[in-house]
Coordinates of C-alpha atoms and ligand atoms in Angstrom, one line a residue:
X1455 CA 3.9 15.1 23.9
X1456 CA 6.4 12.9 22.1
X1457 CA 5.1 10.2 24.0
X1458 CA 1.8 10.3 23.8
X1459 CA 2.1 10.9 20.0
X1460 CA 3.9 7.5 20.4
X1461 CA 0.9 5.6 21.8
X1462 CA -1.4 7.2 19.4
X1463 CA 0.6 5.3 16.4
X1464 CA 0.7 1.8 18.3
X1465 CA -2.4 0.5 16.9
X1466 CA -1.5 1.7 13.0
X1467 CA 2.5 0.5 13.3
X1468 CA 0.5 -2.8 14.5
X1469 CA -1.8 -3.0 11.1
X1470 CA 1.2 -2.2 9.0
X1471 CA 3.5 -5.0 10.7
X1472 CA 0.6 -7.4 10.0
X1473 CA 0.7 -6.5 6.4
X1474 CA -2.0 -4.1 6.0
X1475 CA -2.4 -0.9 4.4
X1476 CA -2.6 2.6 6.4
X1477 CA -3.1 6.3 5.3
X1478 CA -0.4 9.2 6.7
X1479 CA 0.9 12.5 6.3
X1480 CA 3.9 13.4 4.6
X1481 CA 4.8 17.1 3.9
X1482 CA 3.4 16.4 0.2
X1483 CA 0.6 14.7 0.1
X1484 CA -1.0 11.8 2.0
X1485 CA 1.0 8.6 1.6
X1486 CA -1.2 5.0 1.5
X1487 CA 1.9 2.5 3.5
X1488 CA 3.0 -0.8 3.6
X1489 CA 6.2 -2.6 4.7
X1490 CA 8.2 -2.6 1.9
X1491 CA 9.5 -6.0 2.9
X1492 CA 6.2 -7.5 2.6
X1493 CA 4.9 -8.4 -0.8
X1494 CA 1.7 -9.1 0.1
X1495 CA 1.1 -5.9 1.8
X1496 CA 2.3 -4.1 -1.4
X1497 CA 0.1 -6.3 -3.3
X1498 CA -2.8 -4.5 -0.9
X1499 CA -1.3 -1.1 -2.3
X1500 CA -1.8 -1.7 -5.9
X1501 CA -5.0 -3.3 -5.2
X1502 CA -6.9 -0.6 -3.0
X1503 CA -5.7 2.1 -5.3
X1504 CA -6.9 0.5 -8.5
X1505 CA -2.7 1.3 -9.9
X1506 CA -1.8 -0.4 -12.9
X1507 CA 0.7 -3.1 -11.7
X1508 CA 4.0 -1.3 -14.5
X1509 CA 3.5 1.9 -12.0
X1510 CA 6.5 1.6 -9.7
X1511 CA 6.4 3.0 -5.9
X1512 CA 8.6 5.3 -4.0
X1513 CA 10.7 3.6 -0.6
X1514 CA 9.7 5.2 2.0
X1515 CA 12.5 5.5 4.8
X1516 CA 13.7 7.2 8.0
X1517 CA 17.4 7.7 7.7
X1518 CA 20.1 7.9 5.2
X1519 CA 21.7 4.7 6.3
X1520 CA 18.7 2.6 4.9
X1521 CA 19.2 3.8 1.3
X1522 CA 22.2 0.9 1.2
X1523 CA 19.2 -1.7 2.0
X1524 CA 17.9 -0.6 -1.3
X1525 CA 20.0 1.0 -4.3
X1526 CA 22.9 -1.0 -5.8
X1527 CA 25.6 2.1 -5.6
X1528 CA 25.5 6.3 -4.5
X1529 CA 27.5 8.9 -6.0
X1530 CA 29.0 11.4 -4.1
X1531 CA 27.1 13.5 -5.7
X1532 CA 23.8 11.5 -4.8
X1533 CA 25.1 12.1 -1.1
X1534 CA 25.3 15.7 -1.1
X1535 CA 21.6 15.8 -2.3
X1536 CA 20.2 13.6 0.1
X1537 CA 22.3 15.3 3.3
X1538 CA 21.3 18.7 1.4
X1539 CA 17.3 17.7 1.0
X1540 CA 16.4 15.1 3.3
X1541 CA 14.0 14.8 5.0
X1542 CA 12.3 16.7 2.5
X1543 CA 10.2 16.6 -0.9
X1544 CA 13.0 15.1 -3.3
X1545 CA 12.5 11.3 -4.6
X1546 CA 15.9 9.8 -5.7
X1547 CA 16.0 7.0 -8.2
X1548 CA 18.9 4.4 -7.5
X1549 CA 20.1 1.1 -9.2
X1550 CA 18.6 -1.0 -7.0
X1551 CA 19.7 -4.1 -4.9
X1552 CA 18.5 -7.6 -6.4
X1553 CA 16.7 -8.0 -3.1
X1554 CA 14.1 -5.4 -3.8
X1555 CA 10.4 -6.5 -4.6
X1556 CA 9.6 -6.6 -8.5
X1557 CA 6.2 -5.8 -7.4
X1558 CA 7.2 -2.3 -6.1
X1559 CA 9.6 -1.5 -9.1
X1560 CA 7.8 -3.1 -11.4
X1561 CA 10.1 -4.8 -12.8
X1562 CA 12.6 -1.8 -13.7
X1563 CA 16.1 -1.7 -12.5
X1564 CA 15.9 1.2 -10.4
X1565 CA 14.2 1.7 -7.4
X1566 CA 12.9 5.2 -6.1
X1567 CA 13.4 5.9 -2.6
X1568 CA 12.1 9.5 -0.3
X1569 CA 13.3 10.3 3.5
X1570 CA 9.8 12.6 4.0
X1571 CA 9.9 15.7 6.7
X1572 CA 6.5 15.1 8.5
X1573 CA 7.0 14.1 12.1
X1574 CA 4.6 12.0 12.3
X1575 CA 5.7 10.6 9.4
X1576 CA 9.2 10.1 10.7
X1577 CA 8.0 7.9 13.9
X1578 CA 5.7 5.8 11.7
X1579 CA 8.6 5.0 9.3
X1580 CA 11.1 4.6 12.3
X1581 CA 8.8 2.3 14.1
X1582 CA 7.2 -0.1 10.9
X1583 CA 9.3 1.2 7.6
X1584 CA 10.7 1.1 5.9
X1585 CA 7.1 1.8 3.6
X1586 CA 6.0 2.2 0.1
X1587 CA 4.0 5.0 0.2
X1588 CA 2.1 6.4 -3.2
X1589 CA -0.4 8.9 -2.8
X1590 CA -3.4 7.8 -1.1
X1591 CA -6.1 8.3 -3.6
X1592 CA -7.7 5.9 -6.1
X1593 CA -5.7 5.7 -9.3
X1594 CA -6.9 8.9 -11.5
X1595 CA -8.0 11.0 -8.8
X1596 CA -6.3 14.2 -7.3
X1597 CA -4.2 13.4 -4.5
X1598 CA -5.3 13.7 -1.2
X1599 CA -4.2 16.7 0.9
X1600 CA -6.8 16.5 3.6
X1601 CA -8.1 13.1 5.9
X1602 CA -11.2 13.9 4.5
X1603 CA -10.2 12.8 0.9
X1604 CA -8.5 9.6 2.0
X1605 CA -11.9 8.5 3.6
X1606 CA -13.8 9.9 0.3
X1607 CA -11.5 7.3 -2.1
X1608 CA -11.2 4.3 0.3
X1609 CA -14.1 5.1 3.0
X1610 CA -15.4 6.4 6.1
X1611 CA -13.5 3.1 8.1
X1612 CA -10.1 3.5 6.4
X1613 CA -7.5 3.6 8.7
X1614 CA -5.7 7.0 8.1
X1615 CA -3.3 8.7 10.8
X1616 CA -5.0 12.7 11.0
X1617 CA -2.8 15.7 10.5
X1618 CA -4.8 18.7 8.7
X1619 CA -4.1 19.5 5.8
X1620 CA -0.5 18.9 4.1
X1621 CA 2.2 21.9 3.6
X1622 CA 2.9 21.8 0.3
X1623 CA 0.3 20.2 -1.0
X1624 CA 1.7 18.7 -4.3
X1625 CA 3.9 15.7 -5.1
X1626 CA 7.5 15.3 -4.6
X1627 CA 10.4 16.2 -7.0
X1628 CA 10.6 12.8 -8.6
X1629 CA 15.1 12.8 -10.4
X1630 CA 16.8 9.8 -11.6
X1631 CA 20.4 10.0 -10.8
X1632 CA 21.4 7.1 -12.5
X1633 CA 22.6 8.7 -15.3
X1634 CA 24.1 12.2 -16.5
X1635 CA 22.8 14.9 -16.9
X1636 CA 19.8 13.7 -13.9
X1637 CA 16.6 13.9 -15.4
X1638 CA 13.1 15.4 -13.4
X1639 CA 10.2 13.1 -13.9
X1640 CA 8.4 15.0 -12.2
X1641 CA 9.3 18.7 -10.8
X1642 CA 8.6 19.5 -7.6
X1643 CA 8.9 21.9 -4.5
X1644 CA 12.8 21.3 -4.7
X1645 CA 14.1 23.0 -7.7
X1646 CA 16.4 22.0 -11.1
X1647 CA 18.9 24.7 -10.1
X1648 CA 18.9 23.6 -6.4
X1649 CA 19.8 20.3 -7.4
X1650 CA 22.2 21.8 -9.8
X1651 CA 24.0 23.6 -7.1
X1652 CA 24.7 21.2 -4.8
X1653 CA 25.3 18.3 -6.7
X1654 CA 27.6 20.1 -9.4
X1655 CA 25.6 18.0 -12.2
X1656 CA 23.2 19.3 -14.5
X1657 CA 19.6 18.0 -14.8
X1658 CA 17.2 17.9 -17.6
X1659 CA 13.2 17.9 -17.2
X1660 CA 12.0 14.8 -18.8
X1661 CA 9.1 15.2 -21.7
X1662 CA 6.6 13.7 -20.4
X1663 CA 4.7 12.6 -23.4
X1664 CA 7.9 10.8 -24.8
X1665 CA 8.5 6.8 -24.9
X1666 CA 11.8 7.1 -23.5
X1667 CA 10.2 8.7 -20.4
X1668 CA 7.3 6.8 -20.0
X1669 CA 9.9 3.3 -20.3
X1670 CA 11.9 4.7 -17.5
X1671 CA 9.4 6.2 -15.2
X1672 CA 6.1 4.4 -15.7
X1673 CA 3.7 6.6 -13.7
X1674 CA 4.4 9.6 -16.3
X1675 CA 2.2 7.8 -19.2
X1676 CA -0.9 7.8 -16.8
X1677 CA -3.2 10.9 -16.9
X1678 CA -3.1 11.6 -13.0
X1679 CA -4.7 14.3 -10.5
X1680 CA -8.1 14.7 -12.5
X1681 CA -11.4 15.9 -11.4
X1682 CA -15.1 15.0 -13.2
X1683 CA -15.2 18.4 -13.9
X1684 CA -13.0 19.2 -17.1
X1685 CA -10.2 21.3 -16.2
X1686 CA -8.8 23.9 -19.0
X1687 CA -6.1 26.8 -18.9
X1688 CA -7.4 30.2 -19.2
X1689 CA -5.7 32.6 -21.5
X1690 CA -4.2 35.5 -20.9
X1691 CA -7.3 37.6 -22.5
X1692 CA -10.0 34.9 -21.9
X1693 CA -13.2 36.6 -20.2
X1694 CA -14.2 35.3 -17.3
X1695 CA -18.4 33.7 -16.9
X1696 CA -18.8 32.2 -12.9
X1697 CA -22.0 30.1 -13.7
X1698 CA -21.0 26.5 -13.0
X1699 CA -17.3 26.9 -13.3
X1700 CA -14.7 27.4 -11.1
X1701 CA -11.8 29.6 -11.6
X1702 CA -8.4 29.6 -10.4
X1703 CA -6.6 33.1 -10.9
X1704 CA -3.4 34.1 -9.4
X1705 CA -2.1 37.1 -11.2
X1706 CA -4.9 39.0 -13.2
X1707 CA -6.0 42.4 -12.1
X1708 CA -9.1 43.0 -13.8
X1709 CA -12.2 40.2 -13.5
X1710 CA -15.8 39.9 -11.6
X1711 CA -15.2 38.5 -7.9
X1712 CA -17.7 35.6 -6.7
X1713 CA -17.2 32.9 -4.7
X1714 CA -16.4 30.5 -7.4
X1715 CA -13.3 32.8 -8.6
X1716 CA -10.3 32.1 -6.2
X1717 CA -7.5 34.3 -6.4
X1718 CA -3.8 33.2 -5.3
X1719 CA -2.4 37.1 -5.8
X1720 CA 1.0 35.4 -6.5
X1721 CA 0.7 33.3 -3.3
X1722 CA 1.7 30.4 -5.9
X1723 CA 2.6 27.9 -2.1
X1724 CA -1.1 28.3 -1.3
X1725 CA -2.7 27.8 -4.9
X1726 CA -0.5 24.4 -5.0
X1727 CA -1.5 23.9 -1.5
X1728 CA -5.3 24.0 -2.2
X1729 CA -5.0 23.0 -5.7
X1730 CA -6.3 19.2 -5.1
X1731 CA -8.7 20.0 -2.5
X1732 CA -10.2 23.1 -4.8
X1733 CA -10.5 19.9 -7.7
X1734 CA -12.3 18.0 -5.5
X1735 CA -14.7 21.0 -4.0
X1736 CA -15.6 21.2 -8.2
X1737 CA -17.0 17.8 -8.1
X1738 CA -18.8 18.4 -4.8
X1739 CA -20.5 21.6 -6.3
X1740 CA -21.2 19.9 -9.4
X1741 CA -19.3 22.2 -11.5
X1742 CA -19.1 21.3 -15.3
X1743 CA -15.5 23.6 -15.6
X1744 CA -12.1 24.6 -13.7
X1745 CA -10.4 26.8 -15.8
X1746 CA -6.8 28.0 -14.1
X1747 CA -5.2 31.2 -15.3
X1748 CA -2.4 30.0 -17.4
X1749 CA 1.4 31.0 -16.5
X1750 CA 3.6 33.1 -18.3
X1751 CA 7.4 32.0 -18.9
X1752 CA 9.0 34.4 -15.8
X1753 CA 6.2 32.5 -13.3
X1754 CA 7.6 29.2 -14.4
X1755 CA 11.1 29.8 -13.8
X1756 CA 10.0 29.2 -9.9
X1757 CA 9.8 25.6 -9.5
X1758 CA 6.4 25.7 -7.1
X1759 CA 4.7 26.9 -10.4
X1760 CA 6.8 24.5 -12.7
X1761 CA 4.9 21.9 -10.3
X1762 CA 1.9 23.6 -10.4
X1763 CA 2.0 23.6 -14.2
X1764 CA 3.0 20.2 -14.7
X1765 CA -0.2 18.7 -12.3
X1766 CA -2.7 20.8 -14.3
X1767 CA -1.1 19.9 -17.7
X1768 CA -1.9 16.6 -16.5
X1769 CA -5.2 17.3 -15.4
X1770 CA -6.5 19.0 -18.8
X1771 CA -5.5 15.7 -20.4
Ligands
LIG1256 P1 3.1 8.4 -6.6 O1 3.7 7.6 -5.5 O2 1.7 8.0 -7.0 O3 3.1 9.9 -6.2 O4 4.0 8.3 -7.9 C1 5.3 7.9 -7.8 C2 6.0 8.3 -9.1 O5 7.4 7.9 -9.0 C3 5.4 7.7 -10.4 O6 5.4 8.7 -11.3 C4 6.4 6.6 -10.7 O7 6.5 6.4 -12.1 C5 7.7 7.2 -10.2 N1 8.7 6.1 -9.8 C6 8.6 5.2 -8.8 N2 9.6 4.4 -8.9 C7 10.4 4.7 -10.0 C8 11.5 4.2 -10.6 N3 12.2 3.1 -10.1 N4 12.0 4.8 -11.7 C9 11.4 5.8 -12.2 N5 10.3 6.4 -11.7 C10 9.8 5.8 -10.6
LIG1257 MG1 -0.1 9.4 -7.0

């Protein structure tokens, strides 16, 4: 099977060796690579995805030992993260080596740098890595959980490596250990207080509308993950009209059922799952609205929905 998974990847580990761009499945979302060694090819990345050229990218690599190729010093603190969470959904942002592109750090003197958990993944990055690797989506719309949305961004002929649909469906935790206490840019499926008990240092989540945050990780200033359709948090007490909107609900008991109201039932891994897909389903059904129940202050303290909260914030602009 291994093998023959193997054989399958020969013809995309050839495109990326010769400095082009390919689609592939991480446990997040899809990734758009390129060798990281290759400035041209990075310049493809910016350039397919319409990103603004200040938006750094996240290293994509395949071991531990590779981390040395790209940030300047690790705590050993650092080191109990990545053995604790890698492979897995947790970007760690390193001084970085001189060596490192300018292009993927945009200039900044960190670089960013993810070990992801998908096998196939894994053999890509083993084989042609190590890759940068930002969502594969055009700049401004949601990322791409399915093949299907990779071709509906870049085309029917874009060369993207199938899996289904991803596991978690939503971004990686995105924390800077450079400096103390670690700050989240960006929360994901690995939690604050996981980080906090097994590094021993505490960790603040960044404000993302503040200039301080936006200096030190670019990417937060941009409005990301957005539909056509407007999207808008729905009140606790908000009534609920199906024509020509779409409603995400994952807790309330009482409200009309129809097949444009989706309820999660506290299945918060599935809504952020689907999340993407059910933004890009609004489009497709030319729906004007997505309203998603808001979250109450006990639902955040799970760091899925903390996720989940910070992608729609973003979304409603
Ligand atoms: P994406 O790959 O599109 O999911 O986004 C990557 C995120 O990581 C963006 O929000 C970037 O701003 C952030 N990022 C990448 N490199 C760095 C870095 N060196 N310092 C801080 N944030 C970074
Ligand atoms: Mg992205």
């Amino acid at each position: 099977m291994k093998k023959k998974r193997s054989v399958l990847l020969d013809q995309y580990i050839q495109l990326l060796k010769n400095g082009n761009v390919v689609a592939f499945p991480t446990e997040t979302v899809y990734g758009l690579g390129a060798d990281a060694w290759n400035p041209d090819a990075v310049k493809k990345v910016f350039e397919t995805k319409g990103r603004p050229a200040d938006n750094p990218l996240i290293v994509h690599i395949s071991n531990t030992n590779e981390v040395e190729d790209f940030a300047d010093t690790i705590s050993e603190d650092a080191r109990k993260l990545m053995e604790a969470f890698w492979p897995g959904p947790l970007t760690l942002i390193f001084r970085k080596k001189p060596e490192v592109l300018d292009i993927i750090t945009a200039g900044l003197d960190t670089v960013a740098l993810r070990w992801p958990k998908h096998p196939l993944s894994q053999d890509l990055i083993a084989r042609a890595g190590p890759l940068v690797a930002p969502s594969a989506n055009s700049s401004g719309k949601p990322s791409p959980t399915k093949p299907k949305h990779v071709k509906e961004d870049f085309g029917d002929d874009f060369p993207v490596i199938e899996a289904g649909t991803t596991d978690i469906g939503l971004e990686s935790t995105v924390l800077d250990v450079t400096e103390i206490p670690y700050r989240i840019y960006r929360p994901g499926a690995v939690s604050a207080k996981e980080i906090e008990k097994v590094s021993g240092q505490k960790t603040k989540l960044a404000t993302p509308s503040s200039k301080d945050t936006a200096a030190r990780s670019p990417g937060t200033k941009y409005s990301h993950y957005s539909p056509e359709a407007k999207v808008q948090w729905l009140p606790k007490d908000a009534s609920i009209d199906p024509s020509k909107e779409l409603y995400l609900l994952h807790s309330r008991s009482a409200h009309p059922t129809g097949e444009n109201i989706i309820h999660y039932k506290g299945d918060y891994s599935r809504m952020a799952r689907e999340l993407y897909d059910r933004f890009r389903q609004a489009d497709h059904l030319g729906m004007t609205s997505v309203f998603v129940e808001s979250f109450s202050d006990e639902q955040r303290k799970e760091s899925i929905v903390q996720a989940l909260q910070n992608r729609i914030d973003k979304a409603v602009g």
